[in-house]
Tab-separated table of C-alpha atoms and ligand atoms in Angstrom:
chain	number	residue	atom	x	y	z
A	1	MET	CA	-15.179	18.805	-0.692
A	2	PRO	CA	-18.303	17.533	-2.518
A	3	ASP	CA	-20.406	20.303	-4.018
A	4	PRO	CA	-23.347	20.772	-1.575
A	5	ASP	CA	-25.498	22.088	-4.426
A	6	ALA	CA	-24.925	19.082	-6.655
A	7	PRO	CA	-27.998	16.871	-7.118
A	8	GLU	CA	-27.849	13.993	-4.681
A	9	SER	CA	-26.994	10.777	-6.452
A	10	ALA	CA	-27.737	7.318	-5.107
A	11	PRO	CA	-24.797	6.070	-3.017
A	12	ARG	CA	-22.512	3.776	-4.989
A	13	PHE	CA	-21.085	0.710	-3.333
A	14	ARG	CA	-18.085	-1.267	-4.409
A	15	ASP	CA	-18.750	-3.852	-7.086
A	16	LYS	CA	-15.790	-6.055	-6.064
A	17	PRO	CA	-14.856	-7.635	-2.725
A	18	VAL	CA	-12.150	-5.681	-0.901
A	19	SER	CA	-8.889	-7.284	0.229
A	20	PHE	CA	-9.395	-6.497	3.915
A	21	VAL	CA	-11.761	-6.981	6.786
A	22	ARG	CA	-11.705	-3.815	8.821
A	23	ARG	CA	-10.576	-4.631	12.324
A	24	SER	CA	-12.476	-2.714	14.947
A	25	GLY	CA	-9.692	-3.421	17.501
A	26	ARG	CA	-9.640	-0.724	20.137
A	27	MET	CA	-6.699	1.623	20.056
A	28	SER	CA	-4.462	1.904	23.113
A	29	ASP	CA	-4.437	5.237	24.971
A	30	ALA	CA	-1.105	6.077	23.323
A	31	GLN	CA	-2.563	5.318	19.890
A	32	GLU	CA	-5.665	7.436	20.608
A	33	ARG	CA	-3.404	10.316	21.632
A	34	ALA	CA	-1.242	9.821	18.528
A	35	TRP	CA	-4.347	9.886	16.345
A	36	ASP	CA	-5.497	13.142	17.942
A	37	ASP	CA	-2.113	14.862	18.103
A	38	LEU	CA	-0.256	13.660	15.023
A	39	SER	CA	-2.952	13.300	12.340
A	40	SER	CA	-2.573	16.940	11.330
A	41	THR	CA	1.121	16.283	10.609
A	42	TYR	CA	0.958	12.882	8.970
A	43	LEU	CA	-2.553	11.952	7.837
A	44	LEU	CA	-3.728	13.164	4.436
A	45	GLU	CA	-7.310	14.351	4.345
A	46	VAL	CA	-9.159	12.616	1.539
A	47	GLU	CA	-12.630	12.880	0.063
A	48	ARG	CA	-14.808	9.779	0.424
A	49	ASP	CA	-17.266	8.050	-1.865
A	50	ALA	CA	-19.950	5.806	-0.332
A	51	ALA	CA	-17.749	3.564	1.820
A	52	ALA	CA	-15.772	4.763	4.864
A	53	THR	CA	-12.411	3.791	3.345
A	54	SER	CA	-13.263	4.850	-0.215
A	55	ILE	CA	-11.829	7.673	-2.312
A	56	ARG	CA	-14.126	9.926	-4.281
A	57	PRO	CA	-13.407	9.502	-7.993
A	58	GLY	CA	-11.852	12.675	-9.337
A	59	SER	CA	-10.330	13.728	-6.005
A	60	THR	CA	-6.574	13.848	-6.395
A	61	ILE	CA	-3.756	14.996	-4.139
A	62	ASP	CA	-0.730	16.953	-5.270
A	63	PRO	CA	2.308	15.228	-3.694
A	64	VAL	CA	4.537	18.239	-4.369
A	65	ALA	CA	2.162	20.456	-2.386
A	66	GLU	CA	1.689	17.862	0.378
A	67	PHE	CA	5.433	17.414	0.952
A	68	GLY	CA	6.463	20.940	0.019
A	69	ARG	CA	9.013	19.697	-2.475
A	70	ASP	CA	9.398	17.637	-5.650
A	71	ALA	CA	11.106	14.379	-4.639
A	72	PRO	CA	10.969	10.716	-5.685
A	73	LEU	CA	7.818	9.167	-4.204
A	74	VAL	CA	7.440	5.674	-2.705
A	75	VAL	CA	3.978	4.305	-1.841
A	76	GLU	CA	3.586	1.315	0.463
A	77	ILE	CA	0.257	-0.472	0.312
A	78	GLY	CA	-0.886	-2.328	3.421
A	79	SER	CA	1.783	-0.811	5.644
A	80	GLY	CA	0.402	-2.509	8.788
A	81	GLN	CA	2.175	-1.152	11.882
A	82	GLY	CA	4.441	0.921	9.633
A	83	HIS	CA	7.738	-0.689	10.605
A	84	ALA	CA	9.036	-1.012	7.047
A	85	ILE	CA	8.015	2.435	5.832
A	86	VAL	CA	9.116	4.384	8.930
A	87	HIS	CA	12.499	2.702	8.699
A	88	ALA	CA	12.787	3.315	4.949
A	89	ALA	CA	11.721	6.956	5.256
A	90	GLY	CA	14.302	7.503	7.994
A	91	GLN	CA	16.982	5.908	5.824
A	92	SER	CA	16.098	7.933	2.697
A	93	PRO	CA	15.417	11.557	3.638
A	94	GLU	CA	15.822	12.526	-0.030
A	95	ARG	CA	12.672	10.575	-0.948
A	96	ASP	CA	9.029	11.001	0.098
A	97	PHE	CA	6.836	8.141	1.316
A	98	ILE	CA	3.092	7.491	1.492
A	99	ALA	CA	1.689	4.619	3.592
A	100	VAL	CA	-1.742	3.313	2.581
A	101	GLU	CA	-3.591	1.293	5.216
A	102	VAL	CA	-7.155	0.699	6.407
A	103	PHE	CA	-6.199	-0.457	9.926
A	104	ARG	CA	-6.463	2.673	12.061
A	105	ALA	CA	-4.505	1.330	15.054
A	106	GLY	CA	-1.672	0.472	12.642
A	107	LEU	CA	-1.735	3.996	11.255
A	108	ALA	CA	-1.632	5.438	14.788
A	109	ARG	CA	1.355	3.238	15.605
A	110	THR	CA	3.034	4.380	12.382
A	111	MET	CA	2.575	8.040	13.345
A	112	LEU	CA	3.908	7.432	16.867
A	113	ASP	CA	7.046	5.735	15.556
A	114	ALA	CA	7.568	8.298	12.791
A	115	ASP	CA	7.265	11.148	15.273
A	116	ARG	CA	9.620	9.475	17.739
A	117	GLU	CA	12.184	8.975	14.939
A	118	GLY	CA	11.767	12.540	13.693
A	119	VAL	CA	10.613	11.277	10.274
A	120	ARG	CA	8.968	14.080	8.289
A	121	ASN	CA	9.081	12.732	4.715
A	122	LEU	CA	6.098	10.436	5.349
A	123	ARG	CA	2.331	10.832	4.940
A	124	LEU	CA	-0.444	8.339	5.659
A	125	VAL	CA	-3.671	7.615	3.824
A	126	GLU	CA	-6.499	5.706	5.531
A	127	ALA	CA	-8.159	4.167	2.485
A	128	ASN	CA	-8.681	1.160	0.241
A	129	ALA	CA	-5.488	0.936	-1.803
A	130	PRO	CA	-6.950	0.226	-5.277
A	131	GLU	CA	-8.951	3.452	-5.008
A	132	VAL	CA	-5.834	5.346	-3.926
A	133	LEU	CA	-4.009	4.104	-7.029
A	134	GLU	CA	-6.954	4.790	-9.290
A	135	HIS	CA	-8.104	8.178	-8.025
A	136	LEU	CA	-5.981	9.821	-5.337
A	137	LEU	CA	-2.479	9.681	-6.797
A	138	PRO	CA	-1.855	11.674	-9.953
A	139	GLU	CA	-1.071	9.584	-13.005
A	140	ALA	CA	2.668	8.813	-13.348
A	141	SER	CA	3.488	10.460	-10.007
A	142	VAL	CA	4.985	7.476	-8.157
A	143	ASP	CA	8.521	6.072	-8.389
A	144	GLU	CA	7.949	2.867	-6.436
A	145	VAL	CA	4.935	0.899	-5.195
A	146	TRP	CA	5.657	-1.604	-2.416
A	147	ILE	CA	3.355	-4.392	-1.231
A	148	PHE	CA	4.919	-6.620	1.396
A	149	PHE	CA	3.085	-9.600	2.851
A	150	PRO	CA	-0.412	-8.729	1.650
A	151	ASP	CA	-3.233	-10.684	3.287
A	152	PRO	CA	-2.973	-14.114	1.618
A	153	TRP	CA	-6.665	-15.092	1.588
A	154	HIS	CA	-5.452	-18.649	1.202
A	155	LYS	CA	-8.777	-20.506	1.393
A	156	ASN	CA	-10.102	-21.150	-2.111
A	157	LYS	CA	-13.417	-19.472	-1.377
A	158	HIS	CA	-11.548	-16.309	-0.329
A	159	ASN	CA	-8.978	-16.129	-3.166
A	160	LYS	CA	-11.110	-13.541	-4.947
A	161	ARG	CA	-10.265	-11.059	-2.186
A	162	ARG	CA	-6.573	-11.027	-3.056
A	163	LEU	CA	-5.214	-7.591	-3.843
A	164	ILE	CA	-2.797	-8.683	-6.557
A	165	ALA	CA	-5.142	-10.188	-9.107
A	166	ASP	CA	-6.426	-9.330	-12.576
A	167	GLY	CA	-7.119	-5.606	-12.732
A	168	PHE	CA	-4.459	-4.668	-10.181
A	169	PRO	CA	-1.529	-4.120	-12.598
A	170	ALA	CA	-3.460	-1.480	-14.537
A	171	LEU	CA	-4.043	0.500	-11.331
A	172	ALA	CA	-0.380	0.307	-10.297
A	173	ALA	CA	0.699	1.171	-13.852
A	174	ARG	CA	-1.488	4.264	-13.838
A	175	ALA	CA	0.145	5.674	-10.707
A	176	LEU	CA	3.735	4.690	-11.559
A	177	ARG	CA	5.895	6.860	-13.759
A	178	ASP	CA	7.616	5.259	-16.757
A	179	GLY	CA	10.441	3.094	-15.432
A	180	GLY	CA	8.882	3.050	-11.951
A	181	ILE	CA	9.236	-0.061	-9.803
A	182	LEU	CA	6.663	-2.424	-8.295
A	183	ARG	CA	8.036	-4.508	-5.407
A	184	LEU	CA	6.097	-7.459	-4.031
A	185	ALA	CA	6.876	-9.966	-1.304
A	186	THR	CA	4.899	-12.835	0.195
A	187	ASP	CA	5.444	-15.996	2.203
A	188	TRP	CA	2.507	-17.809	0.570
A	189	GLU	CA	3.766	-19.849	-2.371
A	190	ASP	CA	0.486	-20.031	-4.260
A	191	TYR	CA	-0.018	-16.259	-3.887
A	192	ALA	CA	3.547	-15.705	-5.146
A	193	LEU	CA	2.723	-17.844	-8.183
A	194	GLN	CA	-0.510	-15.907	-8.716
A	195	MET	CA	1.368	-12.588	-8.494
A	196	ARG	CA	3.900	-13.784	-11.043
A	197	ASP	CA	1.171	-15.005	-13.429
A	198	VAL	CA	-0.817	-11.786	-13.102
A	199	LEU	CA	2.240	-9.609	-13.765
A	200	ALA	CA	3.424	-11.825	-16.639
A	201	ASP	CA	0.124	-11.034	-18.377
A	202	ALA	CA	0.414	-7.287	-17.698
A	203	ALA	CA	1.589	-5.451	-20.811
A	204	ASP	CA	2.573	-2.400	-18.745
A	205	PHE	CA	5.218	-4.268	-16.718
A	206	GLU	CA	8.404	-6.208	-17.354
A	207	ALA	CA	10.155	-8.408	-14.807
A	208	SER	CA	13.326	-6.855	-13.480
A	209	PHE	CA	14.740	-10.147	-12.214
A	210	GLU	CA	16.215	-13.176	-13.867
A	211	GLY	CA	15.306	-16.712	-12.947
A	212	GLU	CA	12.257	-17.631	-10.921
A	213	TRP	CA	12.228	-14.956	-8.217
A	214	ALA	CA	13.808	-11.608	-7.425
A	215	ASP	CA	16.468	-11.251	-4.741
A	216	ARG	CA	15.220	-10.171	-1.345
A	217	PHE	CA	14.740	-6.391	-1.397
A	218	ASP	CA	17.443	-5.092	0.922
A	219	GLY	CA	15.468	-1.883	1.619
A	220	ARG	CA	12.900	-3.932	3.562
A	221	ILE	CA	13.407	-4.460	7.253
A	222	MET	CA	12.083	-7.679	8.707
A	223	THR	CA	8.515	-7.308	9.984
A	224	ALA	CA	6.552	-9.742	12.156
A	225	PHE	CA	4.848	-11.157	9.066
A	226	GLU	CA	8.110	-12.051	7.349
A	227	ARG	CA	9.542	-13.451	10.594
A	228	LYS	CA	6.447	-15.595	11.136
A	229	GLY	CA	6.612	-16.969	7.590
A	230	ILE	CA	10.245	-17.933	8.088
A	231	ALA	CA	9.487	-19.508	11.495
A	232	LYS	CA	6.822	-21.655	9.822
A	233	GLY	CA	9.368	-22.851	7.260
A	234	ARG	CA	7.871	-20.953	4.318
A	235	ASP	CA	10.001	-19.513	1.524
A	236	ILE	CA	9.877	-15.730	1.244
A	237	ARG	CA	9.270	-14.763	-2.386
A	238	ASP	CA	10.220	-11.357	-3.737
A	239	LEU	CA	9.091	-10.102	-7.151
A	240	THR	CA	10.183	-6.856	-8.804
A	241	TYR	CA	8.743	-5.285	-11.964
A	242	ARG	CA	9.511	-2.217	-13.993
A	243	ARG	CA	6.753	-0.104	-15.502
A	244	ARG	CA	7.240	0.069	-19.261
A	245	SER	CA	7.371	3.390	-21.043
A	246	ARG	CA	3.950	4.769	-22.049
A	247	SER	CA	5.326	5.839	-25.412
A	248	ALA	CA	6.740	2.408	-26.356
B	1	SAM	C1	-0.646	-9.135	6.475
B	1	SAM	S1	-0.577	-7.423	6.827
B	1	SAM	C2	1.089	-6.977	6.388
B	1	SAM	C3	1.500	-5.664	6.944
B	1	SAM	C4	2.913	-5.172	6.548
B	1	SAM	N1	3.041	-5.017	5.110
B	1	SAM	C5	3.998	-6.042	7.103
B	1	SAM	O1	4.677	-6.730	6.342
B	1	SAM	O2	4.140	-6.058	8.339
B	1	SAM	C6	-1.513	-6.754	5.471
B	1	SAM	C7	-2.023	-5.351	5.733
B	1	SAM	O3	-2.631	-4.855	4.553
B	1	SAM	C8	-3.764	-4.075	4.912
B	1	SAM	N2	-4.657	-4.058	3.738
B	1	SAM	C9	-5.239	-5.130	3.160
B	1	SAM	N3	-5.953	-4.757	2.093
B	1	SAM	C10	-5.829	-3.397	1.998
B	1	SAM	C11	-6.372	-2.438	1.105
B	1	SAM	N4	-7.171	-2.798	0.082
B	1	SAM	N5	-6.061	-1.149	1.292
B	1	SAM	C12	-5.242	-0.766	2.319
B	1	SAM	N6	-4.709	-1.646	3.212
B	1	SAM	C13	-5.003	-2.947	3.052
B	1	SAM	C14	-4.347	-4.795	6.120
B	1	SAM	O4	-5.138	-3.937	6.918
B	1	SAM	C15	-3.080	-5.262	6.837
B	1	SAM	O5	-2.657	-4.324	7.803
């Protein structure tokens, strides 16, 4: 918790646009109940900075303590309703999973499904993902970072809100261990091209695919966003990168 005796500093606000608009959508009764009953099992308590979804710089979790074991760690950013991560966690009990999302109703749905499936190797963080990568996760603690169908912000005037842009690779590289994997997928061609350009310029990453695009990640179940992209005739683009060794 913040030190109550520390001199009060002026609140700091983010200096960059965030990649989300927080939906105020009301939760269903079942989601409200899930939030009340299941948060103590699944939701990680985090320290905030000025904004409601921020992470206080310097506040870090210890995944080994949170999960009660030392296991490979997968972090999904923008987990939405949680379909992909609940399924993956159920399929891989030997790994631990953290879902990062700002949409509270989606987090409640994720907890409901995880509880129904008996999934215990999953924790949720309600926060802005770049701050989770920069502050909350210990350096080199993560084996895989997944970002599937991030908000495309396809209008030119909104492009600057895209999550995977200059500055993002350094945050992912900080959290990933050497040899760790970054998996991306989108149905927006120009965002896929942007992702590829941004990662091509990132010294910390090397592509782990040959040719133009990676194969579809077979650990990803089909979510509504992927299905909708396909229904609209869009190509689904996967990209996979390996974090280079820090000592190289
Ligand atoms: C288009 S949805 C895709 C959801 C999910 N990955 C899927 O494929 O079904 C993108 C999600 O990312 C979340 N999101 C966007 N920016 C975020 C950020 N900076 N931190 C955490 N979550 C974010 C949004 O709230 C939204 O639920």
